[in-house]
Amino acid sequence: MPESAGIFHRSYLLVTLGACALVFLAAFESLAVTTIMPLVSRELDGAGLYALAFAGPLATGVIGMVAAGSWSDRKGPVAPLLAAVGMFVLGLLIAGTAGTMPVLVSGRLVQGLGGGGLTVALYVVIARVYPPVLHPKIFAAFSAAWVIPSLVGPFAAGVVAQLAGWQWVFLGVVGLVVPALLLTAPALRGLNGVPAADPATAGEPAAGEPAPGEPGVKTAGGTARPPGGPAKLALAALAALAVLGLNLSAQVPGAGGALAGAAVAVALLAVRPLMPRGTLTARRGLPSVILTRGLASAAFFGAEVYLPYLLVERYAFAPTFAGLTLTGGAIAWAAASAVQGRLGTRLEHRKAVRIGSAMVLGAVVLALVTTVLAWPAAVAIAGWIFAGGGMGLMYPRLSVMTLALSTKDTEGFNSSAMSISDSLGGALALAGTGIVFAAFSTTTASSFAGVFALTAVIGVAAVAVAPRVAVVPAAGKARP
């Protein structure tokens, strides 16, 4: 197959359509739930669990990511993908039939397991099916799959919640699974015979030895020896529990601060072996790519979930119109992603990441200033368009760099590490913003100002690390 063929060539068409359909599904759910959660929190008297409803699925998603990454490396991405979709649906059903906030959060935790596995499995599908030259285009297509949900998702979710009840926002997404799977099934059948690694070409390591590019073998990108399958899952579970504990630490009188600090330390120690060596210290190359992904996710999503909340509580927006904040950001994300896909190598990876991280930071600072100075809501809404544009510019490039620094034996591990950083960064930020929001609950303005101040600090860290994401060829079978 000539590499000049596009992602919609007949050889790739079913995989492209199926994968984009699943991204569409996850996008619609994310935007819809973020829109209605202020209403759900009010109806179920669950303000104390508001942050956990978002941080929880990100935390349990780490477990799903690790499981899917190991499973994909051993058996290929088909079975992990199907299992992840099943867990995703089960979580939606639990949340959609919940009568209390704790039950709804439980459904979100199950949903997170499936969502995390879905992300990693799709990344491995991309690595196995498409040549490297098409990676920027397929990741741009993933971002474009957010366009329709961003146009209709928040508004539709608000309308459904007001007319039929918020439960149908969760249950309605379940109905999207059937057509998505029907579209994806033919493509998955074509991948059934794809192994995790071809011993004849990749060089299968001896029993007990690390694969090329994994710890124990020096690589330019810097890796750490990953633990075995059960140990990986145990560490992922420990990190998830630490994040959940961080969310609940504010409810422990007197010892909340100490428990919060301990939870953060446990989460970082647990996740360290699941990422390339040097990630937490921003080592140049792959480690900084992974870290930047997590910091950008933390700054963006830590602020985004509170924007509709701000509009509903302080500016008296209806949920239908509060969700328009998400629409503008998502459209900008997709548009910027399409632009970077067309520019290709004319826009250097590191430059795209530096510009994108700066745009996210600027938007968060604008939201903070709007809150403190009581500016019109339109200022924060317009500013969030820049945040979406920044994410669209750098997210596909971070994905491309991760695959470029991977060998066939480490695609699952590195994709899992990137997704873990993405998810855990967002989860820790949301846990932190939840604590800050509760601590400054004397006034609405100070609560939201604290949230945006914290995410702005995280955004500064992302801008500082961004210049260190230069692509370094991986050892062994480096991708061109």
Coordinates of C-alpha atoms in Angstrom, one line a residue:
M1 CA 0.0 0.0 0.0
P2 CA 1.6 3.4 -1.0
E3 CA 2.0 5.7 1.9
S4 CA 0.5 8.5 -0.3
A5 CA -2.9 6.8 0.1
G6 CA -5.1 8.8 2.5
I7 CA -6.9 7.5 5.6
F8 CA -10.1 7.1 3.5
H9 CA -8.5 4.9 1.0
R10 CA -10.5 1.6 0.6
S11 CA -7.8 -0.3 2.5
Y12 CA -8.2 2.0 5.6
L13 CA -11.8 3.1 5.2
L14 CA -13.6 0.8 7.6
V15 CA -10.9 1.2 10.3
T16 CA -11.1 5.0 9.9
L17 CA -14.9 5.1 10.1
G18 CA -15.1 2.6 12.9
A19 CA -12.4 4.3 15.1
C20 CA -13.9 7.8 14.5
A21 CA -17.3 6.5 15.4
L22 CA -16.0 5.3 18.8
V23 CA -14.3 8.7 19.3
F24 CA -17.6 10.3 18.5
L25 CA -19.3 8.2 21.1
A26 CA -16.8 9.1 23.8
A27 CA -16.9 12.8 22.8
F28 CA -20.7 13.1 22.9
E29 CA -20.8 11.5 26.4
S30 CA -18.0 13.7 27.7
L31 CA -19.6 17.0 26.5
A32 CA -23.1 16.0 27.4
V33 CA -22.3 14.9 31.0
T34 CA -20.2 18.0 31.6
T35 CA -23.1 20.1 30.6
I36 CA -25.7 18.5 32.8
M37 CA -23.6 17.7 35.9
P38 CA -24.5 21.0 37.7
L39 CA -28.1 20.1 37.4
V40 CA -27.4 16.5 38.5
S41 CA -25.4 17.8 41.5
R42 CA -28.3 20.1 42.5
E43 CA -31.0 17.4 42.1
L44 CA -29.1 14.7 44.0
D45 CA -27.7 17.1 46.6
G46 CA -24.2 16.0 45.5
A47 CA -22.1 19.2 45.5
G48 CA -19.6 17.4 47.7
L49 CA -19.1 14.7 45.1
Y50 CA -19.1 17.0 42.1
A51 CA -15.4 16.9 41.4
L52 CA -15.3 13.2 42.1
A53 CA -17.9 12.6 39.4
F54 CA -15.2 13.8 36.9
A55 CA -12.0 12.8 38.6
G56 CA -13.3 9.3 39.4
P57 CA -13.6 8.0 35.9
L58 CA -10.2 9.5 35.0
A59 CA -8.7 7.7 37.9
T60 CA -10.2 4.3 37.1
G61 CA -9.4 4.9 33.5
V62 CA -5.7 4.4 34.5
I63 CA -6.6 0.8 35.4
G64 CA -8.3 0.3 32.0
M65 CA -5.4 1.9 30.2
V66 CA -2.8 -0.4 31.8
A67 CA -4.9 -3.5 31.2
A68 CA -5.6 -2.6 27.6
G69 CA -1.9 -1.7 26.9
S70 CA -0.6 -5.1 28.2
W71 CA -3.4 -7.0 26.6
S72 CA -2.9 -5.3 23.3
D73 CA 0.9 -6.0 23.3
R74 CA 0.2 -9.7 24.0
K75 CA -2.9 -10.4 21.9
G76 CA -3.6 -7.4 19.7
P77 CA -6.1 -4.6 20.2
V78 CA -9.4 -6.3 19.2
A79 CA -10.4 -8.0 22.4
P80 CA -9.4 -5.1 24.6
L81 CA -11.4 -2.7 22.4
L82 CA -14.5 -4.8 22.6
A83 CA -14.2 -5.3 26.4
A84 CA -13.6 -1.6 26.9
V85 CA -16.8 -0.7 25.0
G86 CA -18.7 -3.2 27.1
M87 CA -17.5 -1.6 30.4
F88 CA -18.3 1.9 29.0
V89 CA -21.9 0.9 28.4
L90 CA -22.3 -0.8 31.8
G91 CA -21.1 2.4 33.5
L92 CA -23.6 4.5 31.5
L93 CA -26.4 2.2 32.5
I94 CA -25.5 2.4 36.2
A95 CA -25.3 6.2 36.1
G96 CA -28.4 6.6 34.1
T97 CA -30.5 4.6 36.6
A98 CA -28.9 6.1 39.7
G99 CA -31.1 7.6 42.4
T100 CA -28.3 9.0 44.6
M101 CA -25.0 10.8 43.9
P102 CA -22.9 7.9 45.3
V103 CA -24.5 5.5 42.9
L104 CA -24.0 7.8 40.0
V105 CA -20.4 8.2 40.9
S106 CA -20.1 4.4 41.0
G107 CA -21.4 4.2 37.5
R108 CA -18.9 6.9 36.4
L109 CA -16.1 4.8 37.9
V110 CA -17.1 1.8 35.9
Q111 CA -17.5 4.0 32.8
G112 CA -13.9 5.2 33.3
L113 CA -12.5 1.7 33.2
G114 CA -14.0 1.3 29.8
G115 CA -13.1 4.7 28.5
G116 CA -9.5 4.3 29.5
G117 CA -9.2 0.9 27.8
L118 CA -10.9 2.3 24.7
T119 CA -8.4 5.1 24.3
V120 CA -5.3 2.8 24.4
A121 CA -6.8 0.1 22.3
L122 CA -7.6 2.6 19.5
Y123 CA -4.0 4.0 19.7
V124 CA -2.6 0.5 19.1
V125 CA -5.0 0.0 16.3
I126 CA -3.7 3.2 14.7
A127 CA -0.1 2.0 15.2
R128 CA -0.8 -1.4 13.6
V129 CA -2.8 -0.3 10.6
Y130 CA -1.6 3.1 9.4
P131 CA 1.9 4.0 8.2
P132 CA 3.6 6.8 10.2
V133 CA 3.0 9.3 7.5
L134 CA -0.7 9.0 8.0
H135 CA -0.6 9.3 11.8
P136 CA -1.1 13.1 11.9
K137 CA -4.1 12.8 9.6
I138 CA -5.9 10.0 11.6
F139 CA -5.3 11.9 14.8
A140 CA -6.7 15.0 13.1
A141 CA -9.7 12.9 12.1
F142 CA -10.2 11.9 15.7
S143 CA -10.3 15.6 16.7
A144 CA -12.7 16.3 13.9
A145 CA -15.0 13.5 15.3
W146 CA -15.6 16.0 18.2
V147 CA -17.1 18.6 15.8
I148 CA -20.7 17.2 15.6
P149 CA -20.9 16.3 19.3
S150 CA -19.6 19.8 20.1
L151 CA -22.2 21.4 17.9
V152 CA -25.2 19.4 19.2
G153 CA -24.1 17.6 22.3
P154 CA -24.1 20.3 25.0
F155 CA -27.3 21.9 23.6
A156 CA -29.1 18.6 23.1
A157 CA -28.0 17.4 26.6
G158 CA -29.5 20.5 28.2
V159 CA -32.7 20.1 26.3
V160 CA -33.0 16.4 27.2
A161 CA -32.2 17.1 30.8
Q162 CA -34.9 19.8 31.0
L163 CA -37.6 18.0 29.1
A164 CA -37.1 14.3 29.9
G165 CA -34.7 14.2 32.8
W166 CA -30.9 14.1 33.1
Q167 CA -31.0 10.2 33.3
W168 CA -31.8 10.1 29.6
V169 CA -28.6 11.8 28.7
F170 CA -26.7 8.8 30.0
L171 CA -29.1 6.2 28.7
G172 CA -29.3 7.9 25.3
V173 CA -25.6 7.6 24.8
V174 CA -26.0 3.8 25.2
G175 CA -28.1 3.9 22.0
L176 CA -25.1 5.2 20.1
V177 CA -23.1 2.1 20.9
V178 CA -24.9 -0.3 18.6
P179 CA -24.3 1.6 15.3
A180 CA -20.7 2.4 16.3
L181 CA -20.0 -1.3 16.9
L182 CA -21.8 -2.4 13.7
L183 CA -19.6 0.1 11.8
T184 CA -16.4 -1.0 13.6
A185 CA -17.0 -4.8 13.5
P186 CA -15.8 -5.4 9.9
A187 CA -12.6 -3.4 10.6
L188 CA -11.9 -5.4 13.8
R189 CA -12.3 -8.7 12.0
G190 CA -9.5 -7.6 9.7
L191 CA -7.2 -7.1 12.8
N192 CA -7.8 -10.5 14.4
G193 CA -4.6 -11.9 13.0
V194 CA -2.4 -9.0 14.0
P195 CA 0.0 -10.0 16.7
A196 CA 1.5 -7.7 19.4
A197 CA 4.9 -8.2 17.9
D198 CA 6.3 -10.3 15.0
P199 CA 9.2 -12.4 16.4
A200 CA 10.5 -12.8 12.9
T201 CA 10.9 -9.1 12.4
A202 CA 10.9 -7.4 15.7
G203 CA 13.1 -9.8 17.6
E204 CA 11.2 -11.4 20.4
P205 CA 13.0 -11.2 23.7
A206 CA 13.9 -14.2 25.7
A207 CA 11.7 -15.2 28.6
G208 CA 12.1 -12.7 31.4
E209 CA 14.1 -10.2 29.3
P210 CA 12.8 -6.8 28.5
A211 CA 11.7 -6.1 24.9
P212 CA 13.8 -3.6 22.9
G213 CA 13.0 -0.1 24.0
E214 CA 11.9 -1.2 27.5
P215 CA 13.8 -0.9 30.8
G216 CA 17.0 -2.8 31.0
V217 CA 17.8 -1.6 27.4
K218 CA 19.1 1.9 26.9
T219 CA 17.0 4.0 24.6
A220 CA 17.3 7.5 23.4
G221 CA 13.8 8.3 24.6
G222 CA 14.5 7.0 28.1
T223 CA 12.3 4.2 29.4
A224 CA 11.8 2.4 32.7
R225 CA 11.5 -1.4 33.1
P226 CA 7.7 -2.0 33.3
P227 CA 6.5 -4.4 35.9
G228 CA 4.7 -7.6 34.9
G229 CA 0.9 -7.7 34.1
P230 CA -0.5 -8.3 37.6
A231 CA 2.0 -5.8 39.1
K232 CA 1.0 -3.2 36.5
L233 CA -2.6 -3.6 37.4
A234 CA -1.9 -3.4 41.1
L235 CA 0.1 -0.1 40.6
A236 CA -2.7 1.3 38.5
A237 CA -5.3 0.4 41.1
L238 CA -3.1 2.0 43.8
A239 CA -2.8 5.2 41.8
A240 CA -6.6 5.2 41.2
L241 CA -7.3 4.7 44.9
A242 CA -4.9 7.5 45.8
V243 CA -6.8 9.9 43.5
L244 CA -10.1 8.8 45.0
G245 CA -8.7 9.3 48.4
L246 CA -7.5 12.8 47.4
N247 CA -11.0 13.7 46.4
L248 CA -12.4 12.6 49.8
S249 CA -9.6 14.0 51.9
A250 CA -11.3 17.4 52.4
Q251 CA -14.1 15.6 54.2
V252 CA -11.8 14.5 57.0
P253 CA -11.7 17.2 59.7
G254 CA -8.2 18.2 60.9
A255 CA -6.2 15.7 58.9
G256 CA -7.4 16.6 55.4
G257 CA -4.2 18.4 54.4
A258 CA -1.9 15.6 55.5
L259 CA -4.1 13.0 53.8
A260 CA -4.2 15.0 50.6
G261 CA -0.4 15.3 50.5
A262 CA 0.0 11.6 51.2
A263 CA -2.5 10.7 48.4
V264 CA -0.6 12.8 45.8
A265 CA 2.7 11.1 46.8
V266 CA 1.2 7.6 46.6
A267 CA -0.4 8.4 43.2
L268 CA 2.9 9.6 41.8
L269 CA 5.0 6.8 43.2
A270 CA 2.5 4.2 42.0
V271 CA 2.4 5.6 38.4
R272 CA 6.1 6.1 38.1
P273 CA 6.9 2.5 36.9
L274 CA 4.1 2.7 34.4
M275 CA 5.8 5.5 32.5
P276 CA 9.1 6.0 30.7
R277 CA 12.0 6.7 33.0
G278 CA 12.4 10.4 33.6
T279 CA 8.8 11.4 33.0
L280 CA 8.3 13.0 36.4
T281 CA 11.6 14.9 36.1
A282 CA 10.8 16.2 32.5
R283 CA 13.7 14.4 30.8
R284 CA 14.1 15.6 27.2
G285 CA 12.4 13.5 24.5
L286 CA 9.7 10.9 25.2
P287 CA 9.5 11.5 29.0
S288 CA 8.7 15.2 28.4
V289 CA 6.2 14.3 25.7
I290 CA 4.3 12.2 28.2
L291 CA 4.6 14.8 31.0
T292 CA 3.4 17.6 28.8
R293 CA 0.4 15.6 27.9
G294 CA -0.6 15.2 31.5
L295 CA 0.0 18.8 32.4
A296 CA -2.0 20.1 29.5
S297 CA -4.8 17.8 30.3
A298 CA -4.7 18.9 34.0
A299 CA -4.9 22.6 33.1
F300 CA -7.5 22.3 30.4
F301 CA -10.0 19.8 31.9
G302 CA -9.4 21.1 35.5
A303 CA -10.8 24.4 34.4
E304 CA -13.3 23.3 31.7
V305 CA -15.6 21.3 34.0
Y306 CA -16.1 24.3 36.2
L307 CA -17.0 26.7 33.4
P308 CA -20.6 25.5 32.9
Y309 CA -20.8 25.4 36.7
L310 CA -19.7 29.0 36.9
L311 CA -22.2 30.1 34.2
V312 CA -25.1 28.3 36.0
E313 CA -24.3 29.4 39.5
R314 CA -23.0 32.9 39.1
Y315 CA -24.5 34.1 35.8
A316 CA -27.8 32.2 36.0
F317 CA -27.4 30.4 32.7
A318 CA -29.7 27.5 31.9
P319 CA -27.8 24.2 31.4
T320 CA -28.7 24.3 27.7
F321 CA -26.8 27.6 27.1
A322 CA -24.0 26.9 29.7
G323 CA -22.9 24.0 27.5
L324 CA -22.2 26.4 24.6
T325 CA -18.9 27.1 26.4
L326 CA -17.9 23.5 25.6
T327 CA -19.2 23.9 22.0
G328 CA -16.9 26.8 21.2
G329 CA -13.8 25.1 22.7
A330 CA -14.5 21.7 21.0
I331 CA -15.0 23.3 17.6
A332 CA -11.7 25.2 18.0
W333 CA -10.0 22.0 19.0
A334 CA -11.2 20.2 15.9
A335 CA -10.3 23.2 13.6
A336 CA -6.8 23.6 15.0
S337 CA -6.2 19.8 14.8
A338 CA -7.2 19.9 11.1
V339 CA -4.9 22.8 10.5
Q340 CA -1.9 21.1 12.1
G341 CA -2.7 17.9 10.1
R342 CA -2.6 19.9 6.8
L343 CA 0.7 21.6 7.8
G344 CA 2.4 18.3 8.5
T345 CA 6.2 18.7 8.8
R346 CA 6.0 22.4 7.9
L347 CA 5.0 23.0 11.5
E348 CA 7.7 21.6 13.7
H349 CA 6.4 19.4 16.6
R350 CA 8.0 21.3 19.4
K351 CA 6.7 24.6 18.1
A352 CA 3.1 23.3 17.9
V353 CA 3.3 22.1 21.5
R354 CA 4.8 25.4 22.7
I355 CA 2.1 27.5 21.0
G356 CA -0.7 25.2 22.1
S357 CA 0.3 25.1 25.8
A358 CA 0.6 28.9 25.8
M359 CA -2.9 29.3 24.3
V360 CA -4.3 27.0 27.0
L361 CA -2.6 29.0 29.8
G362 CA -3.9 32.3 28.3
A363 CA -7.4 31.0 28.3
V364 CA -7.3 29.8 31.9
V365 CA -5.8 33.1 33.0
L366 CA -8.6 34.9 31.2
A367 CA -11.2 32.8 33.0
L368 CA -9.5 33.7 36.3
V369 CA -9.6 37.4 35.6
T370 CA -13.2 37.2 34.4
T371 CA -14.1 35.6 37.7
V372 CA -12.2 38.0 40.0
L373 CA -13.2 41.2 38.2
A374 CA -16.8 40.1 37.5
W375 CA -16.4 40.6 33.7
P376 CA -19.2 39.5 31.4
A377 CA -19.5 35.7 30.9
A378 CA -18.9 36.2 27.2
V379 CA -15.3 37.0 27.9
A380 CA -14.6 33.6 29.5
I381 CA -16.7 31.8 26.8
A382 CA -14.7 33.5 24.0
G383 CA -11.4 32.9 25.8
W384 CA -12.2 29.2 26.0
I385 CA -12.1 29.1 22.2
F386 CA -8.4 29.7 22.5
A387 CA -8.0 26.9 25.0
G388 CA -9.7 24.5 22.6
G389 CA -7.5 25.7 19.7
G390 CA -4.3 25.2 21.8
M391 CA -5.3 21.6 22.6
G392 CA -6.2 20.8 19.0
L393 CA -2.8 22.1 17.9
M394 CA -0.6 20.2 20.4
Y395 CA -2.6 17.0 21.2
P396 CA -2.2 15.3 17.8
R397 CA 1.5 16.2 17.8
L398 CA 2.1 14.7 21.2
S399 CA 0.4 11.5 20.0
V400 CA 2.5 11.4 16.8
M401 CA 5.7 11.9 18.8
T402 CA 4.7 9.1 21.2
L403 CA 4.3 6.6 18.3
A404 CA 7.5 8.0 16.6
L405 CA 9.5 7.1 19.8
S406 CA 8.0 3.6 20.0
T407 CA 9.0 0.3 18.6
K408 CA 6.4 -2.3 17.7
D409 CA 7.1 -4.0 21.1
T410 CA 6.5 -0.9 23.1
E411 CA 3.5 0.7 21.3
G412 CA 1.1 -0.6 23.9
F413 CA 3.3 0.5 26.8
N414 CA 4.0 4.0 25.5
S415 CA 0.4 4.6 24.3
S416 CA -0.7 3.4 27.8
A417 CA 1.8 5.7 29.4
M418 CA 0.6 8.7 27.4
S419 CA -3.0 8.0 28.2
I420 CA -2.3 7.4 31.9
S421 CA -0.5 10.8 32.0
D422 CA -3.4 12.4 30.3
S423 CA -6.0 10.8 32.5
L424 CA -4.1 11.0 35.8
G425 CA -3.2 14.6 35.2
G426 CA -6.8 15.5 34.7
A427 CA -7.9 13.4 37.7
L428 CA -5.3 15.0 40.1
A429 CA -6.2 18.4 38.9
L430 CA -9.9 17.8 39.4
A431 CA -9.3 16.4 42.8
G432 CA -7.2 19.5 43.6
T433 CA -9.8 21.9 42.3
G434 CA -12.5 20.1 44.3
I435 CA -10.5 20.7 47.5
V436 CA -9.9 24.3 46.6
F437 CA -13.5 24.9 45.6
A438 CA -14.7 23.5 49.0
A439 CA -12.0 25.4 50.9
F440 CA -13.2 28.8 49.5
S441 CA -16.9 28.1 49.7
T442 CA -17.6 31.3 51.7
T443 CA -18.3 33.1 48.4
T444 CA -19.1 31.8 44.9
A445 CA -16.5 34.1 43.4
S446 CA -13.7 33.0 45.6
S447 CA -14.4 29.3 45.0
F448 CA -14.2 29.6 41.2
A449 CA -11.2 32.0 41.4
G450 CA -9.4 29.4 43.5
V451 CA -10.1 26.7 40.9
F452 CA -8.9 28.8 38.0
A453 CA -5.8 30.0 39.9
L454 CA -4.7 26.4 40.5
T455 CA -5.2 25.4 36.9
A456 CA -3.3 28.5 35.8
V457 CA -0.3 27.3 37.9
I458 CA -0.5 23.9 36.2
G459 CA -0.7 25.7 32.8
V460 CA 2.5 27.5 33.6
A461 CA 4.2 24.2 34.3
A462 CA 3.0 22.9 30.9
V463 CA 4.5 25.9 29.2
A464 CA 7.8 25.3 31.0
V465 CA 8.1 21.7 30.0
A466 CA 6.9 22.1 26.4
P467 CA 10.3 23.1 24.9
R468 CA 11.7 19.7 26.1
V469 CA 9.6 17.5 23.8
A470 CA 12.1 17.3 21.0
V471 CA 11.7 14.0 19.1
V472 CA 14.6 11.6 19.8
P473 CA 14.8 8.4 17.7
A474 CA 14.0 5.3 19.7
A475 CA 16.4 2.4 19.9
G476 CA 15.7 -0.7 17.9
K477 CA 13.0 -0.4 15.2
A478 CA 12.5 3.3 15.4
R479 CA 9.7 4.7 13.3
P480 CA 10.6 7.1 10.5

